[in-house]
Short mmCIF file of C-alpha atoms in Angstrom, two decimals:
data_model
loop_
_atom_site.label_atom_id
_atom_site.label_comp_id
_atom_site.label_asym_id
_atom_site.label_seq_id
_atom_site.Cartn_x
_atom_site.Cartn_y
_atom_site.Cartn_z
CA UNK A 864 0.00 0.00 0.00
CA UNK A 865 2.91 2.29 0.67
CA UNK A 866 4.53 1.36 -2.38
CA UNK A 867 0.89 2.28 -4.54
CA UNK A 868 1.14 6.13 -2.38
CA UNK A 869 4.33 6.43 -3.53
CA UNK A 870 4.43 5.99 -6.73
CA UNK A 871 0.89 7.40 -7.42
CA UNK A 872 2.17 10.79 -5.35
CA UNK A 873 5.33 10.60 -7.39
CA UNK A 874 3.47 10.76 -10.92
CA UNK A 875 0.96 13.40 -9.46
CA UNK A 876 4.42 15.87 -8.96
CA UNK A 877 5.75 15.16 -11.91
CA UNK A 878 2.75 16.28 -13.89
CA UNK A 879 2.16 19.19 -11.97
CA UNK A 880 6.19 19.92 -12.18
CA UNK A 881 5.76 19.12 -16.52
CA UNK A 882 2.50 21.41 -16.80
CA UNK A 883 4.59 23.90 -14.77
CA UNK A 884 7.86 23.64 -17.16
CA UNK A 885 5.65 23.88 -20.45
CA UNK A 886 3.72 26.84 -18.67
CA UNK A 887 6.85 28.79 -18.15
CA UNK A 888 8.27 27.95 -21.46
CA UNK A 889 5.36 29.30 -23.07
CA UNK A 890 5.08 32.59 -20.87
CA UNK A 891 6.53 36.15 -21.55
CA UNK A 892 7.63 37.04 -18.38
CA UNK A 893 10.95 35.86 -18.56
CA UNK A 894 12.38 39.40 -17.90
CA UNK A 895 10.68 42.43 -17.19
CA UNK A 896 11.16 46.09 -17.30
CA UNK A 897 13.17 47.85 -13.64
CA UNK A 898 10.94 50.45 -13.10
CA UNK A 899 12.87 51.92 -10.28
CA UNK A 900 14.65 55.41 -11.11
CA UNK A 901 12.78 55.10 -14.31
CA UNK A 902 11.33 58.21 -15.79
CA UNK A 903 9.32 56.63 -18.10
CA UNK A 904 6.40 54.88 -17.01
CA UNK A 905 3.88 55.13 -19.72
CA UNK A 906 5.57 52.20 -21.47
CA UNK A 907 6.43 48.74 -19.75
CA UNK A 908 8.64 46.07 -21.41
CA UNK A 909 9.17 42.73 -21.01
CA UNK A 910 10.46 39.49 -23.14
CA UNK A 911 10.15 36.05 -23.40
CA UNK A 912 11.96 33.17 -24.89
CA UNK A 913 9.84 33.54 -28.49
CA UNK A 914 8.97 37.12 -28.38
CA UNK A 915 8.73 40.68 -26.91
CA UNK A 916 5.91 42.58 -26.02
CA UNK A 917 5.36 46.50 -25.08
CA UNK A 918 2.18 47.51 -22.80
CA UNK A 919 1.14 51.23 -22.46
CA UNK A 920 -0.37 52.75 -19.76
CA UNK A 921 -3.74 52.57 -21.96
CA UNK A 922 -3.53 48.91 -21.05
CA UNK A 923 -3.10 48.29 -25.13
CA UNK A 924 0.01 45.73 -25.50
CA UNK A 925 2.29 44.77 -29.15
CA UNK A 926 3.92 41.73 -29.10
CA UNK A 927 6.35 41.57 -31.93
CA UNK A 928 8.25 37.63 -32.28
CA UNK A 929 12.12 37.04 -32.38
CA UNK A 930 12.21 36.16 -36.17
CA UNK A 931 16.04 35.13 -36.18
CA UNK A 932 17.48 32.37 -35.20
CA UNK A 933 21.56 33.21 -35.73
CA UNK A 934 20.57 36.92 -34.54
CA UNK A 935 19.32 35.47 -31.01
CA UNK A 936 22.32 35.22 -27.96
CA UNK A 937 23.96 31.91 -28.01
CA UNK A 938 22.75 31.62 -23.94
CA UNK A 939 18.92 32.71 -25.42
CA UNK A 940 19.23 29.75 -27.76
CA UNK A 941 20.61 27.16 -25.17
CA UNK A 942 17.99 28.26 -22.35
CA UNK A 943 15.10 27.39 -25.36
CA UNK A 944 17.17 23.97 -25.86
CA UNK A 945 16.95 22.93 -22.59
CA UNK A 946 13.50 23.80 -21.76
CA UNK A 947 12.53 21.74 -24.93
CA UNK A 948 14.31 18.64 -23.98
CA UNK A 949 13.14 18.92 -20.28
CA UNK A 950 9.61 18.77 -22.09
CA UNK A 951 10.16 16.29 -24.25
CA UNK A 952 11.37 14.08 -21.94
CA UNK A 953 9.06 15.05 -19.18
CA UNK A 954 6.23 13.83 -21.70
CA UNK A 955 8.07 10.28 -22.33
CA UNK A 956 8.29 9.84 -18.57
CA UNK A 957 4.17 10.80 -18.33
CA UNK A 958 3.43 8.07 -20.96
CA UNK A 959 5.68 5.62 -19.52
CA UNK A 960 4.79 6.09 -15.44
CA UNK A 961 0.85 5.86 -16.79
CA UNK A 962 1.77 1.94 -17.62
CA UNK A 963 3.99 1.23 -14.81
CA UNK A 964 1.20 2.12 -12.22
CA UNK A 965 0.63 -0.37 -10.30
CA UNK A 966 -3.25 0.04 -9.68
CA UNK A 967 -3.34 -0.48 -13.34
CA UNK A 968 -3.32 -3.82 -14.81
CA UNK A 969 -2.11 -4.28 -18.68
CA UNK A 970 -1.96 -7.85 -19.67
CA UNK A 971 -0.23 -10.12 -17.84
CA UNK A 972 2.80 -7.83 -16.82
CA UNK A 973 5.14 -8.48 -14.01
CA UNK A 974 5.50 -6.65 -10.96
CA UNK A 975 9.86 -6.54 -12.06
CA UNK A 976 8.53 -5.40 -15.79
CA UNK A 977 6.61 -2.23 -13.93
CA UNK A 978 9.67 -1.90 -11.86
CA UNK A 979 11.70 -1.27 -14.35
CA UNK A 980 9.55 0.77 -16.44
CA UNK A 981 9.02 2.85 -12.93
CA UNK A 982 12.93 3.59 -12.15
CA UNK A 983 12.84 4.35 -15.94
CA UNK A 984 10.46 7.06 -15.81
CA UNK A 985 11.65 8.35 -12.61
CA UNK A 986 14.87 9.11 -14.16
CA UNK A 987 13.35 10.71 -16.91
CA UNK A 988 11.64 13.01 -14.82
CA UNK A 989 14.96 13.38 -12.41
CA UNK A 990 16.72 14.44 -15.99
CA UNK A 991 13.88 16.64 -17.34
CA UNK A 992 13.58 18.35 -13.88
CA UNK A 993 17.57 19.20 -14.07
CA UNK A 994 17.14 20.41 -17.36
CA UNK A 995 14.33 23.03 -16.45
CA UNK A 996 16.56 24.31 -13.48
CA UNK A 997 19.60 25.05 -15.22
CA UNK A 998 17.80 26.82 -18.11
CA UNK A 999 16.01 29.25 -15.48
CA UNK A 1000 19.56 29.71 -13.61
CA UNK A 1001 21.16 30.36 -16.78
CA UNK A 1002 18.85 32.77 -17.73
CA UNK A 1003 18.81 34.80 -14.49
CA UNK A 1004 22.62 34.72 -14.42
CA UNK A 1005 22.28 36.26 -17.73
CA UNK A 1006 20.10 39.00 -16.65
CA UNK A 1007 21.85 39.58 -13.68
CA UNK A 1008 24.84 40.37 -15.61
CA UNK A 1009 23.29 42.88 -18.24
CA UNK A 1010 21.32 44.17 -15.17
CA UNK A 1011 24.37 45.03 -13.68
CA UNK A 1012 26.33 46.29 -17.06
CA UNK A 1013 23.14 48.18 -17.85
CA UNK A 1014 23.64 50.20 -14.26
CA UNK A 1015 27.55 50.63 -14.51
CA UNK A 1016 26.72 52.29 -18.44
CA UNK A 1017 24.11 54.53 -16.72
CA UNK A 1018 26.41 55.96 -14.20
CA UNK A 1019 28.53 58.24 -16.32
CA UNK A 1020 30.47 61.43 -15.65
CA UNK A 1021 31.32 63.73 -12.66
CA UNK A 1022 29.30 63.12 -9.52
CA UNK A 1023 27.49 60.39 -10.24
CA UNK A 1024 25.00 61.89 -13.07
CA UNK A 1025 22.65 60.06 -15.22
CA UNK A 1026 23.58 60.52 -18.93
CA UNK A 1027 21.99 57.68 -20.49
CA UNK A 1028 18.50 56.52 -19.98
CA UNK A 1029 18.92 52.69 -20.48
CA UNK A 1030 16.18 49.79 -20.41
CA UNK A 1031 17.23 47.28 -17.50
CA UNK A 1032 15.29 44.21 -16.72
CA UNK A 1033 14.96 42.26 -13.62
CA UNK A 1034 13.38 38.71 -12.83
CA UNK A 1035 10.27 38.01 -14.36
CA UNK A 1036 7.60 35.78 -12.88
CA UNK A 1037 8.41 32.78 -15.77
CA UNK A 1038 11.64 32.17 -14.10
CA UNK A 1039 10.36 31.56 -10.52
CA UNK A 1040 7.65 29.62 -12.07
CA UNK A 1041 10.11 27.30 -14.13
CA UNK A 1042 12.24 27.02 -10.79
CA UNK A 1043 9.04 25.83 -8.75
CA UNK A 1044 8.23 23.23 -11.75
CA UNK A 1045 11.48 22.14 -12.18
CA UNK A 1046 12.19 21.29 -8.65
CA UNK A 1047 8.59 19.38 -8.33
CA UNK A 1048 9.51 17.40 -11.59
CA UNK A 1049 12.92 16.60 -9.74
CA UNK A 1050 10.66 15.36 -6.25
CA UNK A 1051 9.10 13.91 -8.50
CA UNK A 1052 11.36 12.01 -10.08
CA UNK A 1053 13.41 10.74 -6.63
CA UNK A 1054 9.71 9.09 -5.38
CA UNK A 1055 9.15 6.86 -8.44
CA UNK A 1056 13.03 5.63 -8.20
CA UNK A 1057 11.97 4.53 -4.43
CA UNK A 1058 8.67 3.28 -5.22
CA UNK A 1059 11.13 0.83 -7.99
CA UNK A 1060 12.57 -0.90 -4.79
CA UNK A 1061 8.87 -1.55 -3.64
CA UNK A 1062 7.75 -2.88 -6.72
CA UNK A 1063 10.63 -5.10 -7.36
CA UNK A 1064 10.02 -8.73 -6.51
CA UNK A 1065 12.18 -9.70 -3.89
CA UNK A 1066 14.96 -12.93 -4.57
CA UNK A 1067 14.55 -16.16 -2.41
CA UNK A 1068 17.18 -18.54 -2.52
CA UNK A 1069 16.32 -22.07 -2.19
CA UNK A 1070 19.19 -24.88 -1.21
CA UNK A 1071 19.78 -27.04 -4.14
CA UNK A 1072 18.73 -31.12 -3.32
CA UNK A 1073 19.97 -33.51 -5.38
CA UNK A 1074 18.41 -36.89 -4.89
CA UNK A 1075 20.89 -39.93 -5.71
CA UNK A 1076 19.83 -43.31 -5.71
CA UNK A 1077 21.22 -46.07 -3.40
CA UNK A 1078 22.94 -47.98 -5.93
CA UNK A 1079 23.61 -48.28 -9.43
CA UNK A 1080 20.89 -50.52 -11.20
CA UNK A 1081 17.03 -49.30 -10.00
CA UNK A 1082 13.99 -51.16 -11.07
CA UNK A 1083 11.06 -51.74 -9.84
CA UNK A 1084 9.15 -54.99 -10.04
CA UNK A 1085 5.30 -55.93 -8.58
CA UNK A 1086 7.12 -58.54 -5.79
CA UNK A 1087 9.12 -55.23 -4.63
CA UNK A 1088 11.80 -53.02 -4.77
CA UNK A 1089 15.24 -53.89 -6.54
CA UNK A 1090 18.38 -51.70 -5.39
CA UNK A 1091 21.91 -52.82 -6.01
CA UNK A 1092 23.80 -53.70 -3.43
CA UNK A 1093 27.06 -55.98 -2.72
CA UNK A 1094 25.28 -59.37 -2.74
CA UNK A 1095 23.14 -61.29 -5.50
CA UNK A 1096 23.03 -64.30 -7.67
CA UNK A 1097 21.76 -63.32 -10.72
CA UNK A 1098 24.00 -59.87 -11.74
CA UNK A 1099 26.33 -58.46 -9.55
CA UNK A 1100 25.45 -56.10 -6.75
CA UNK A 1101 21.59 -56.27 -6.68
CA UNK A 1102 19.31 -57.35 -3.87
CA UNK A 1103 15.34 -57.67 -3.87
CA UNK A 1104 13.60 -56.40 -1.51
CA UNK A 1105 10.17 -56.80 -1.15
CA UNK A 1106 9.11 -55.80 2.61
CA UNK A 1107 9.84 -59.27 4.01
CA UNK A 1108 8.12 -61.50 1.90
CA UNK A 1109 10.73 -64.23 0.29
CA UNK A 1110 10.70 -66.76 -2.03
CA UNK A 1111 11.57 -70.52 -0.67
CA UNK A 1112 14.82 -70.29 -2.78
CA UNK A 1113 15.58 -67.59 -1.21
CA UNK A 1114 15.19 -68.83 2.21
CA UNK A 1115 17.27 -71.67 1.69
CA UNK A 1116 20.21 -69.92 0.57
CA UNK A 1117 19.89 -67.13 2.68
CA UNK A 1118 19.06 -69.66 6.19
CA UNK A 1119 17.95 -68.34 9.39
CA UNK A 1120 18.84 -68.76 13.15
CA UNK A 1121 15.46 -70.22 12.94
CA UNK A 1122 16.15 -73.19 10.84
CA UNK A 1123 19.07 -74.82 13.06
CA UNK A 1124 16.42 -75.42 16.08
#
């Protein structure tokens, strides 16, 4: 029962953590416009992985699309790489985890079959959660630096006076949602690997017993039971036995203490 909370609370995170990494991926927010010691305020800015959009103060907003590939940043185009292949693989490890449940019965499949095919989604999801927080950190350390070359360009001249009026954008709320996802899809991830040892059918040894007969010619006849031993008339070491009942030949070769009185 443990093992079935587990791994059914383990593929509920993940797919909240997935829905959360496509959710981000597909938001705007990304970075948005510092509005403090901003003058202008009429106009807000703020960009996404796949485009940039303007809002006015009328509340009217222009999105306009990033229609270049080589013209992008090379950091730009490796966040958007790794936030596809977290996806990607996020949606394997969905498909696969829905067949490894084990309140769900396909077939005639094994217990060690779902085990596997549990540990294999749970790294899937341990991979595509990984994948989702390094693209986010990337792309805050990359705004964090402009942020901070932005200010330092800003600054110019005697005493500290503002020559330049530059655009400098902070955190947006895509990369705090894409840290929260990732780090679900990663929890995620670690229950279905120990759910695996759950599901795994455990190994019993059994002690090998070899049976060996008590002599070399066996066969078995309706008077009794023939086993070879050192003694016999007809072929060399055989004896009948036959649970005390013996022929007259038998008893005359083979004479009691009985037979001297």
């Amino acid at each position: 029962m443990a093992v079935t909370a587990c791994q059914g609370l383990g593929f509920i995170v993940s797919l909240i953590g997935v829905a959360g990494i496509i959710a981000a991926t597909c938001m705007d927010q990304w970075s948005t416009q510092d509005l403090y010691n901003n003058p202008v305020t009429a106009v807000f800015n703020y960009q996404g992985l796949w485009r940039s959009c303007v809002r006015e103060s009328s509340g009217f907003t222009e999105c306009r699309g990033y229609f270049t590939l080589l013209g992008l940043p090379a950091m730009l185009q490796a966040v958007r790489a790794l936030m596809i292949v977290g996806i990607v693989l996020g949606a394997i490890s969905l498909l696969v985890s829905i067949f490894a449940l084990k309140c769900i019965r396909i077939g005639s499949m094994e217990d060690s079959a779902k085990a596997n095919m549990t540990l294999t989604s749970g790294i899937m999801f341990i991979i595509s959660g990984l994948c989702a927080i390094v693209g986010v950190s990337v792309f805050a350390n990359m705004l964090v630096t402009n942020f901070w070359m932005s200010t330092a360009n800003m600054y110019t001249g005697m005493g500290g006076m503002v020559q330049t009026v530059q655009t400098r954008y902070t955190f947006g709320s895509a990369l705090f949602v894409g840290w929260v996802a990732g780090g679900l899809t990663l929890i995620g991830g670690v229950m279905m690997c120990i759910a695996c040892r759950g599901l795994a059918p455990e190994e019993t040894n059994y002690k090998a017993v070899s049976y060996h007969a008590s002599g070399h010619n066996v066969a078995y006849k309706p008077g009794g039971f023939k086993a070879s031993t050192a003694f016999g008339p007809n072929s060399k070491n055989k004896k009948i036995y036959d649970g005390g009942a013996r022929t007259e030949d038998e008893v005359q070769s083979h004479p009691s203490k009985y037979d001297y009185v």
